[in-house]
Short mmCIF file of C-alpha atoms (C1' of nucleotides) and ligand atoms in Angstrom, two decimals:
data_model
loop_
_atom_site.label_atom_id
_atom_site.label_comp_id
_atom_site.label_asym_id
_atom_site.label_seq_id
_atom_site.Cartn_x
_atom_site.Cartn_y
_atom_site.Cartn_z
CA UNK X 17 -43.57 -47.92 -63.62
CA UNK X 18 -40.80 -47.50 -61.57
CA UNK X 19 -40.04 -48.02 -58.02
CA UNK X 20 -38.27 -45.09 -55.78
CA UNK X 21 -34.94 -46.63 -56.32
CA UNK X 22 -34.78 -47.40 -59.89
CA UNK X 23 -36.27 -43.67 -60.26
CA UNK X 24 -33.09 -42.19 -58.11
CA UNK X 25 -30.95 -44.22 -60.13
CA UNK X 26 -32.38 -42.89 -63.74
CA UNK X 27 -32.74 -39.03 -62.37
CA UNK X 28 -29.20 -39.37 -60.30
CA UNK X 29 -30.66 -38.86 -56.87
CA UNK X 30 -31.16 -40.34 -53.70
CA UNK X 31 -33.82 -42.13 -52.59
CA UNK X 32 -33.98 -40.47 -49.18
CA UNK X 33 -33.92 -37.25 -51.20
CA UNK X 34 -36.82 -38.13 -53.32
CA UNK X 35 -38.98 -38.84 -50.38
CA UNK X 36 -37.78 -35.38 -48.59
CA UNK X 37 -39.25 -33.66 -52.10
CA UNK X 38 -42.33 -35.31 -51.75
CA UNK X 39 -42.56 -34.73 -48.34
CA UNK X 40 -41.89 -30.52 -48.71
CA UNK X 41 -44.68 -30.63 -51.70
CA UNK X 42 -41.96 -30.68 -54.48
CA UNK X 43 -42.88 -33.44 -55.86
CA UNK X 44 -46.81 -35.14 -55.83
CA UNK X 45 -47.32 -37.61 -53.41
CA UNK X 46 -46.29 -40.85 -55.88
CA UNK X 47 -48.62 -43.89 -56.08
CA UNK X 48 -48.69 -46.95 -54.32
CA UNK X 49 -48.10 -50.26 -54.92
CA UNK X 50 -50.10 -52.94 -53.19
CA UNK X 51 -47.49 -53.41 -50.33
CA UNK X 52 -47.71 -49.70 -50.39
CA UNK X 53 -44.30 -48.91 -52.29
CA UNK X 54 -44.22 -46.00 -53.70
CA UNK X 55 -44.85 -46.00 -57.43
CA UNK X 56 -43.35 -43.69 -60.58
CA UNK X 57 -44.01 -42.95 -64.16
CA UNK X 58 -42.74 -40.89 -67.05
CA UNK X 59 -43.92 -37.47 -65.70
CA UNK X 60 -42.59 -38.00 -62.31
CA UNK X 61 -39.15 -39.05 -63.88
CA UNK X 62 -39.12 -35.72 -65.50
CA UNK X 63 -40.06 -33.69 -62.74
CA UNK X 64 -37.34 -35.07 -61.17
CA UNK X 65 -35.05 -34.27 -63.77
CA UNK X 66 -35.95 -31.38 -63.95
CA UNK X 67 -35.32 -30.84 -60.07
CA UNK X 68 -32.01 -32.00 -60.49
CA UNK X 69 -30.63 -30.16 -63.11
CA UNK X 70 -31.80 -26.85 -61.31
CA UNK X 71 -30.01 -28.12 -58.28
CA UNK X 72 -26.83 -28.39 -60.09
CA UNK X 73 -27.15 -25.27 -61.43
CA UNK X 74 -27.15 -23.71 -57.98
CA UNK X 75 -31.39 -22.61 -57.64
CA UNK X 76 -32.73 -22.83 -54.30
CA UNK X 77 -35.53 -25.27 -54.03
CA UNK X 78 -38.16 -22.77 -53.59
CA UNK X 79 -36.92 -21.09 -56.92
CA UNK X 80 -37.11 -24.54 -58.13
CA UNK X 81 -40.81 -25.06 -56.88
CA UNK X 82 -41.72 -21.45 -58.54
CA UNK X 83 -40.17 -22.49 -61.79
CA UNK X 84 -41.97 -25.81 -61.12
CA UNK X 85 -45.49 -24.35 -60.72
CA UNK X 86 -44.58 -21.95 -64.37
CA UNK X 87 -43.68 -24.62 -66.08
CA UNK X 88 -47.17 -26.05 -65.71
CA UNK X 89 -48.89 -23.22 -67.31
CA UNK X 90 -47.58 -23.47 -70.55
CA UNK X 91 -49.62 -20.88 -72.00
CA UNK X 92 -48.41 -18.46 -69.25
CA UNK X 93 -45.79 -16.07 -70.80
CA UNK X 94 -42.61 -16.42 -69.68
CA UNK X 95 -41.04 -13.56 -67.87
CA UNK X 96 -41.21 -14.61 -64.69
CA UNK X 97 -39.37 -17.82 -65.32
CA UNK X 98 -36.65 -15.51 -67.22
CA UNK X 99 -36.39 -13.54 -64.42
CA UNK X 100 -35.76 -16.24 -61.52
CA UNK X 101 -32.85 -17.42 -63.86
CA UNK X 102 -31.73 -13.98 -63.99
CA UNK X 103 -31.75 -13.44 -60.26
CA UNK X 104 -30.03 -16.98 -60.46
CA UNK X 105 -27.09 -15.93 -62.94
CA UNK X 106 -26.73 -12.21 -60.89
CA UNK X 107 -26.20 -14.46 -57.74
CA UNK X 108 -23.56 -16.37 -59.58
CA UNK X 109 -21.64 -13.54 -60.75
CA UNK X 110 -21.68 -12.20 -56.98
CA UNK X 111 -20.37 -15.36 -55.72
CA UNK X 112 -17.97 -15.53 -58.81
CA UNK X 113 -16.46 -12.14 -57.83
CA UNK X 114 -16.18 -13.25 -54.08
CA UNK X 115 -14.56 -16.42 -54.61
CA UNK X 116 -12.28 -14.39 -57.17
CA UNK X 117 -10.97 -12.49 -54.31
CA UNK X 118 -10.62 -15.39 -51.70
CA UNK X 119 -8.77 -17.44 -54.54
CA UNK X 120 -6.04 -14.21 -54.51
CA UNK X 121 -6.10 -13.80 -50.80
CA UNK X 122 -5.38 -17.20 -50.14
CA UNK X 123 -2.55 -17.93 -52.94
CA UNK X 124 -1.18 -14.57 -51.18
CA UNK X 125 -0.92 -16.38 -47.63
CA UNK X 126 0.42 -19.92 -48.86
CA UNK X 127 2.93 -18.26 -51.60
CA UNK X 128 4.37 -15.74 -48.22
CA UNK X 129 4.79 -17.97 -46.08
CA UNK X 130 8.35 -19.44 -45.80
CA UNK X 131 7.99 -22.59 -43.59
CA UNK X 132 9.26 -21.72 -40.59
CA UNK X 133 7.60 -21.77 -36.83
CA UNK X 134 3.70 -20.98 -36.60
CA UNK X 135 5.08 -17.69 -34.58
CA UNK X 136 6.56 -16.42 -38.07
CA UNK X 137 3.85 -18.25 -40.14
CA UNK X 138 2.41 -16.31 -43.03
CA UNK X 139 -1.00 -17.53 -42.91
CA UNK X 140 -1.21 -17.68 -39.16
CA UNK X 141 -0.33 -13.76 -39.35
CA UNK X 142 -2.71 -13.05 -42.12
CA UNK X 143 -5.56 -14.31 -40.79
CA UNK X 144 -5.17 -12.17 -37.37
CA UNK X 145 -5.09 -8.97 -39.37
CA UNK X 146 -7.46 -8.15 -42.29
CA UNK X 147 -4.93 -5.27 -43.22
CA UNK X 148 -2.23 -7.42 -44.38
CA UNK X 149 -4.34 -8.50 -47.00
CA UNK X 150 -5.08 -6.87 -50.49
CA UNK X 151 -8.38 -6.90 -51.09
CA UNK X 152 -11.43 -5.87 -49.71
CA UNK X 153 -13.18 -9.34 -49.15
CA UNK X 154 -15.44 -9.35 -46.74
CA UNK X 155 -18.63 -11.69 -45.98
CA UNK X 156 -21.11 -8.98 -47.41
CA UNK X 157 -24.41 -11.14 -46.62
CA UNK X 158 -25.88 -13.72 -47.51
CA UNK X 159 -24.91 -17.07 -49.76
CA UNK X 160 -25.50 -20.91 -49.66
CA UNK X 161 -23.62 -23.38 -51.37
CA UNK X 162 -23.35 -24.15 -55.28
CA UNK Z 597 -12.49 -4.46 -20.62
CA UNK Z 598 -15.04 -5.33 -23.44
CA UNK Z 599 -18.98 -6.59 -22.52
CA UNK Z 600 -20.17 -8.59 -25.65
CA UNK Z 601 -21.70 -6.03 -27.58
CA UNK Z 602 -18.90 -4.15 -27.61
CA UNK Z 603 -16.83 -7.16 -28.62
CA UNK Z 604 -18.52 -7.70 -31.56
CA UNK Z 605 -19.12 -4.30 -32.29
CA UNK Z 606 -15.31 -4.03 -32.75
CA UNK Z 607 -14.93 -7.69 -34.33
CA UNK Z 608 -18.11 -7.17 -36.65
CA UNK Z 609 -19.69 -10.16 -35.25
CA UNK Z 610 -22.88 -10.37 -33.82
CA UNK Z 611 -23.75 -10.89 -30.60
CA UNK Z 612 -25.44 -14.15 -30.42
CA UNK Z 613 -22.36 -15.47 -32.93
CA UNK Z 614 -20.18 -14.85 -29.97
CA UNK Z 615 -22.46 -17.12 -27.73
CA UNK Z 616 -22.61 -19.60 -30.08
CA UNK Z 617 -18.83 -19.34 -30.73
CA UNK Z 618 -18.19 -20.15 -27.12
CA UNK Z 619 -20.85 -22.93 -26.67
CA UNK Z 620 -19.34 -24.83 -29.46
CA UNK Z 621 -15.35 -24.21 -27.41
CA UNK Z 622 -14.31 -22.04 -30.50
CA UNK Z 623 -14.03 -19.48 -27.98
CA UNK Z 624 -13.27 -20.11 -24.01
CA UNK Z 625 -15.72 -19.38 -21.69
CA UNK Z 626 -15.24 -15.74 -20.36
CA UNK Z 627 -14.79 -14.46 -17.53
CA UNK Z 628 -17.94 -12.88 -15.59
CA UNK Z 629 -18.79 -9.29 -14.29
CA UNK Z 630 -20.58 -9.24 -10.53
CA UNK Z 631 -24.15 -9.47 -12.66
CA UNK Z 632 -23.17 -12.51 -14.55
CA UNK Z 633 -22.39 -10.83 -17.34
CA UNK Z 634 -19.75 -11.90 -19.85
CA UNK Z 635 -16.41 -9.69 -19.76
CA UNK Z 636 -13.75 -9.91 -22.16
CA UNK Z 637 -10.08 -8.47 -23.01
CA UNK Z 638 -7.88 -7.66 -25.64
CA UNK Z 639 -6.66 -11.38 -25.98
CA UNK Z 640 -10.59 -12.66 -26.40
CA UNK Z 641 -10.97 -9.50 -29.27
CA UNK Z 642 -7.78 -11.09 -31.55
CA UNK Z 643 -8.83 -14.53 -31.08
CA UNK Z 644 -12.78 -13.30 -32.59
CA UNK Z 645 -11.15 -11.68 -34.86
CA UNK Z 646 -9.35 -14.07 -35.63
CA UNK Z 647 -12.34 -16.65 -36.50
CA UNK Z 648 -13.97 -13.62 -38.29
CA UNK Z 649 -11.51 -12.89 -40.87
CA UNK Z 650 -11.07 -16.83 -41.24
CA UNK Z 651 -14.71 -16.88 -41.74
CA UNK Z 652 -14.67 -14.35 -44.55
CA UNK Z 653 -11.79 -16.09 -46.45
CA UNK Z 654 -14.07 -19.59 -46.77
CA UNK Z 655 -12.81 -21.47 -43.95
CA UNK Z 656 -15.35 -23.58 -42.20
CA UNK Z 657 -15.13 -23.74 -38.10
CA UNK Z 658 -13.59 -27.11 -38.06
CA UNK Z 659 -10.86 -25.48 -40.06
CA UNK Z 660 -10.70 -22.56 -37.82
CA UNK Z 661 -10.78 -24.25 -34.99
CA UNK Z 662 -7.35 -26.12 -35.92
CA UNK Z 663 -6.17 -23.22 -37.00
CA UNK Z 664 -6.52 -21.69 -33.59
CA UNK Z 665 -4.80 -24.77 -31.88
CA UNK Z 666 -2.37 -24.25 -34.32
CA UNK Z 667 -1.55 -20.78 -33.51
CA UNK Z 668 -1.57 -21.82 -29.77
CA UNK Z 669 1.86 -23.84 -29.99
CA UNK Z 670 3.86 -20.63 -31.98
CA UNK Z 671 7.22 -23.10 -31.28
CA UNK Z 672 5.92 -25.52 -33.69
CA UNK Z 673 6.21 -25.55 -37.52
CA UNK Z 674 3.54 -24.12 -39.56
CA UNK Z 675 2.96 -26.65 -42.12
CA UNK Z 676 -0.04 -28.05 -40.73
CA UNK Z 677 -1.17 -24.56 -40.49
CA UNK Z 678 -0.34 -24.41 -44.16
CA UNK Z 679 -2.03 -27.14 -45.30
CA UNK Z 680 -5.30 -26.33 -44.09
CA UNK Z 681 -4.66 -22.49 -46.09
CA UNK Z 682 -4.00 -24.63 -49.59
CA UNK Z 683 -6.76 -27.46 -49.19
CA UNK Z 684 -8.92 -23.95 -48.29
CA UNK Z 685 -7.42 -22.69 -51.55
CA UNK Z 686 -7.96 -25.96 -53.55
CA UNK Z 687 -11.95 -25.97 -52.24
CA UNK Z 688 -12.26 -22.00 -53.48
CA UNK Z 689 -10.69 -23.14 -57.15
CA UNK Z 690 -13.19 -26.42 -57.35
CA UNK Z 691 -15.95 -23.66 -56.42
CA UNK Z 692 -14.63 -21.04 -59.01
CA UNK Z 693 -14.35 -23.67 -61.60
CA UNK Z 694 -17.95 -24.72 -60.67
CA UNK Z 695 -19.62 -21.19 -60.52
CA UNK Z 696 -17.24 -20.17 -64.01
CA UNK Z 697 -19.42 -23.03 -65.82
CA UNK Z 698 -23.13 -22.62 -64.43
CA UNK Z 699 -22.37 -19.13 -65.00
CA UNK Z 700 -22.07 -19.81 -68.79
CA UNK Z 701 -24.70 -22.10 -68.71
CA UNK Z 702 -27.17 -19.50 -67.08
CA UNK Z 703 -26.01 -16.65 -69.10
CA UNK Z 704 -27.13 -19.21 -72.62
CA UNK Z 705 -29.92 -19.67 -71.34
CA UNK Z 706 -31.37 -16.16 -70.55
CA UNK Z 707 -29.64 -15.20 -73.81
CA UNK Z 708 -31.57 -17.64 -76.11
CA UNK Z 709 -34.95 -16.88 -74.73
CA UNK Z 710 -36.94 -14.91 -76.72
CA UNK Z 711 -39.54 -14.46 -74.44
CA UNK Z 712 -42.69 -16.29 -75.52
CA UNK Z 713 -44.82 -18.60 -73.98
CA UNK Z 714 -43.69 -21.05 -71.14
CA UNK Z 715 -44.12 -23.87 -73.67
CA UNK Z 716 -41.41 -22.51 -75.71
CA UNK Z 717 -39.35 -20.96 -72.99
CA UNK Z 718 -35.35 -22.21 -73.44
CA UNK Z 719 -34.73 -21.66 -69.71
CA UNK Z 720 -37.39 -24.19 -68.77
CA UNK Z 721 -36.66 -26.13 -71.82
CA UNK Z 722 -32.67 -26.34 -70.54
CA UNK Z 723 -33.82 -26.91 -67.41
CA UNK Z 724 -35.57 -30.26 -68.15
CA UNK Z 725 -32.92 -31.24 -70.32
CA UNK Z 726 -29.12 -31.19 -69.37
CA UNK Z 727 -28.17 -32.54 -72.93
CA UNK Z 728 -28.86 -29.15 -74.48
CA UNK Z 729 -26.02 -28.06 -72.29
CA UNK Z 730 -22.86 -26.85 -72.96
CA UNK Z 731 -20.99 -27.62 -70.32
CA UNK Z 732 -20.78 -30.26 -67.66
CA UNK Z 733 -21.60 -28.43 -65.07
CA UNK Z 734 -22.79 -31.40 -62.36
CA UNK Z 735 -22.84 -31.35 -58.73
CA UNK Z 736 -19.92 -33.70 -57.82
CA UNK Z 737 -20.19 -33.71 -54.24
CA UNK Z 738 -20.16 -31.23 -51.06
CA UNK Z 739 -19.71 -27.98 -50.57
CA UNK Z 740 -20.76 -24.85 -48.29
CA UNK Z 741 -20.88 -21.83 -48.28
CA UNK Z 742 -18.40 -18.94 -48.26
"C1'" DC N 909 -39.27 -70.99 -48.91
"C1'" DT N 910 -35.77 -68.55 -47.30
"C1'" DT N 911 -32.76 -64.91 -47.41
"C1'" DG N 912 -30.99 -60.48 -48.56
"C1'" DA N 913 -31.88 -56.25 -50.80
"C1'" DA N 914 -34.96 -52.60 -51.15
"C1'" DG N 915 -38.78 -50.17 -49.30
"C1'" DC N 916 -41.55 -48.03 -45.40
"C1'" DT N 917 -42.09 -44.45 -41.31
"C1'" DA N 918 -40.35 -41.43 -38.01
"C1'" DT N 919 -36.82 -39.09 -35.74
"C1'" DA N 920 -32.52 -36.78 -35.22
"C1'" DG N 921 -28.21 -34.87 -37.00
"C1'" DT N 922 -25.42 -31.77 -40.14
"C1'" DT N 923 -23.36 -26.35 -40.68
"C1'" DG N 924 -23.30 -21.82 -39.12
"C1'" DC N 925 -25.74 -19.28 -37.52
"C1'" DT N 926 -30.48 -16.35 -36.38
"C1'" DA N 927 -34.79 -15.37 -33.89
"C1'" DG N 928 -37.73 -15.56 -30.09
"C1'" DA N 929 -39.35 -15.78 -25.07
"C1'" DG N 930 -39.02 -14.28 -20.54
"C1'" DA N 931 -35.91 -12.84 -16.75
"C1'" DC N 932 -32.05 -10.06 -14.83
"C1'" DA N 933 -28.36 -6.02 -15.21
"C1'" DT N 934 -26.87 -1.69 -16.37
"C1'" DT N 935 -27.17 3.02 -17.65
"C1'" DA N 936 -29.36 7.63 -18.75
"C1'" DG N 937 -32.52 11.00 -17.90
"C1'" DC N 938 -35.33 13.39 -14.66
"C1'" DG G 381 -33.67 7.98 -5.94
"C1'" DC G 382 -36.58 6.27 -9.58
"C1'" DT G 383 -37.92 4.78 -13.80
"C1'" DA G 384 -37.45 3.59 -18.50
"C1'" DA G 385 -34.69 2.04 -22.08
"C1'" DT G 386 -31.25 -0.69 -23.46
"C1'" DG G 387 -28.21 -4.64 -22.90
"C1'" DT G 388 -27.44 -9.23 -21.37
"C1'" DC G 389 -28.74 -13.75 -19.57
"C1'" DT G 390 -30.46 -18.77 -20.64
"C1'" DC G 391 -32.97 -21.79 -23.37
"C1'" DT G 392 -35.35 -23.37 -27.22
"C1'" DA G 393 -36.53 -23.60 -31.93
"C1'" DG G 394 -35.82 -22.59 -36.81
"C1'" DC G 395 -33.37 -21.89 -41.60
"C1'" DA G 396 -31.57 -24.85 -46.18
"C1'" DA G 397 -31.19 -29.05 -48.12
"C1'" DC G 398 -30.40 -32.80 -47.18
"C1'" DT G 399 -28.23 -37.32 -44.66
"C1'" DA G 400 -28.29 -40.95 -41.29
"C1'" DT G 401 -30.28 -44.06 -38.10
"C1'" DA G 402 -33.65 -47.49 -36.20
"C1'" DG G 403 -36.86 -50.79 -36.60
"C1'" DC G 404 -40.08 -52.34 -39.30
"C1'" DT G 405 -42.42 -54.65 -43.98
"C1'" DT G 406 -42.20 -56.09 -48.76
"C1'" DC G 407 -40.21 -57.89 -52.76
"C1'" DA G 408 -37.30 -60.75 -55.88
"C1'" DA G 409 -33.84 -64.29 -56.65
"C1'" DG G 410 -32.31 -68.84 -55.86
ZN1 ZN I 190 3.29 -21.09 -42.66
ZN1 ZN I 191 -8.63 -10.03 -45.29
ZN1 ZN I 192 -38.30 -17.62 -71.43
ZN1 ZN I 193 -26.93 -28.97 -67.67
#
DNA sequence: CTTGAAGCTATAGTTGCTAGAGACATTAGC
DNA sequence: GCTAATGTCTCTAGCAACTATAGCTTCAAG
């Protein structure tokens, strides 16, 4: 059994994050020790793995919860979880391509500009006017992080 | 002049971004019409536009709002200016180098699925196992957005 | 047995907006 | 001139996915 630290420490998460997981229903509410310390075993340890490996590759936690709630049908077939990575990998690519353009935007501005006074500054100038630049890369809609 | 749907209209920002924009001091506070209602000129529609086009290219508010300051003082030298453009630049290749590898690891997984039962699915299997990964694809720390 | 680390709850803050409620202003049609 | 439809006003609350703080209690080492 493991306590909530020792737990965060073996899945490489914080204990304050833990607690929020439990507390949005993405994890069980854990056992309790006497003094009423939460309490963790095997299962839990890989749930939590599991959590954090689809954080760090980029799914939102209610994609997370979805493939969550799959996983513990193993019978089930498995389409649906294919296609939540899919969705997953087609938002990568999207951000892939933006970033792409950003990346050549922004070596554009910092190779132009010669050091002078912000008046003849490269970037400064850039910025103010979309049409200096090359590339059509504008916000489309949404994102979030990874 | 512009009332603030117009102003937007013609920055492509919405209008309650504006508000917010000029309750956080990105923008000043504008001027009023007799019914209270905000008024602004060509000066207000480059500055928006400004932030907007900053925006698009990745650069968070804090960033944007030095940059503005910045672009205030046109006497003084741009490195500053700059430097916030190339740590904006570093930021998008740590995200592109990111994305590039949970990109791969997505597109193995969806590839080496052969679409069975959720006991023997290799997404969730990968996903509850990081060894079986190719990459190291880990979260290091922060990011955002763009 | 004491002390310091680790745990508990509950609340508020982060970033960059977006959505809603309910009241006033402006404009277009008749 | 009047009315209805927009547009704008303020204020508050909500989104994701945590992170931080405060003020407790519990546990483990010395
Ligand atoms: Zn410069
Ligand atoms: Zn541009
Ligand atoms: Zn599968
Ligand atoms: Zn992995």
């Amino acid at each position: 059994m493991l306590t909530i630290g020792k737990l965060g420490a073996q899945a490489g998460v914080k204990v304050p994050t833990i607690r929020y997981y439990e507390q949005i229903g993405l994890l069980p509410e854990a056992g309790r020790s006497a003094g009423n310390q939460r309490l963790y075993g095997r299962k839990a340890l890989e749930r939590l793995a599991f959590i954090r490996h689809a954080r760090d590759l980029g799914f939102t936690l209610e994609a997370i919860r979805d493939l969550l709630s799959l996983s513990d049908n193993p019978e089930q077939p498995c389409v649906a979880a294919d296609a939540i990575a899919r969705a997953q990998l087609a938002e990568v690519e999207r951000r892939l391509a933006r970033l792409t353009a950003l990346k050549a935007e922004l070596e554009r501005m910092v190779v132009q500009c010669v050091g002078g006074k912000i008046a003849d500054c490269r970037v400064i100038e850039v910025l103010g006017d979309h049409s200096l630049c090359s590339t059509d890369h504008r916000h489309p809609e949404s994102e979030s992080s990874p």
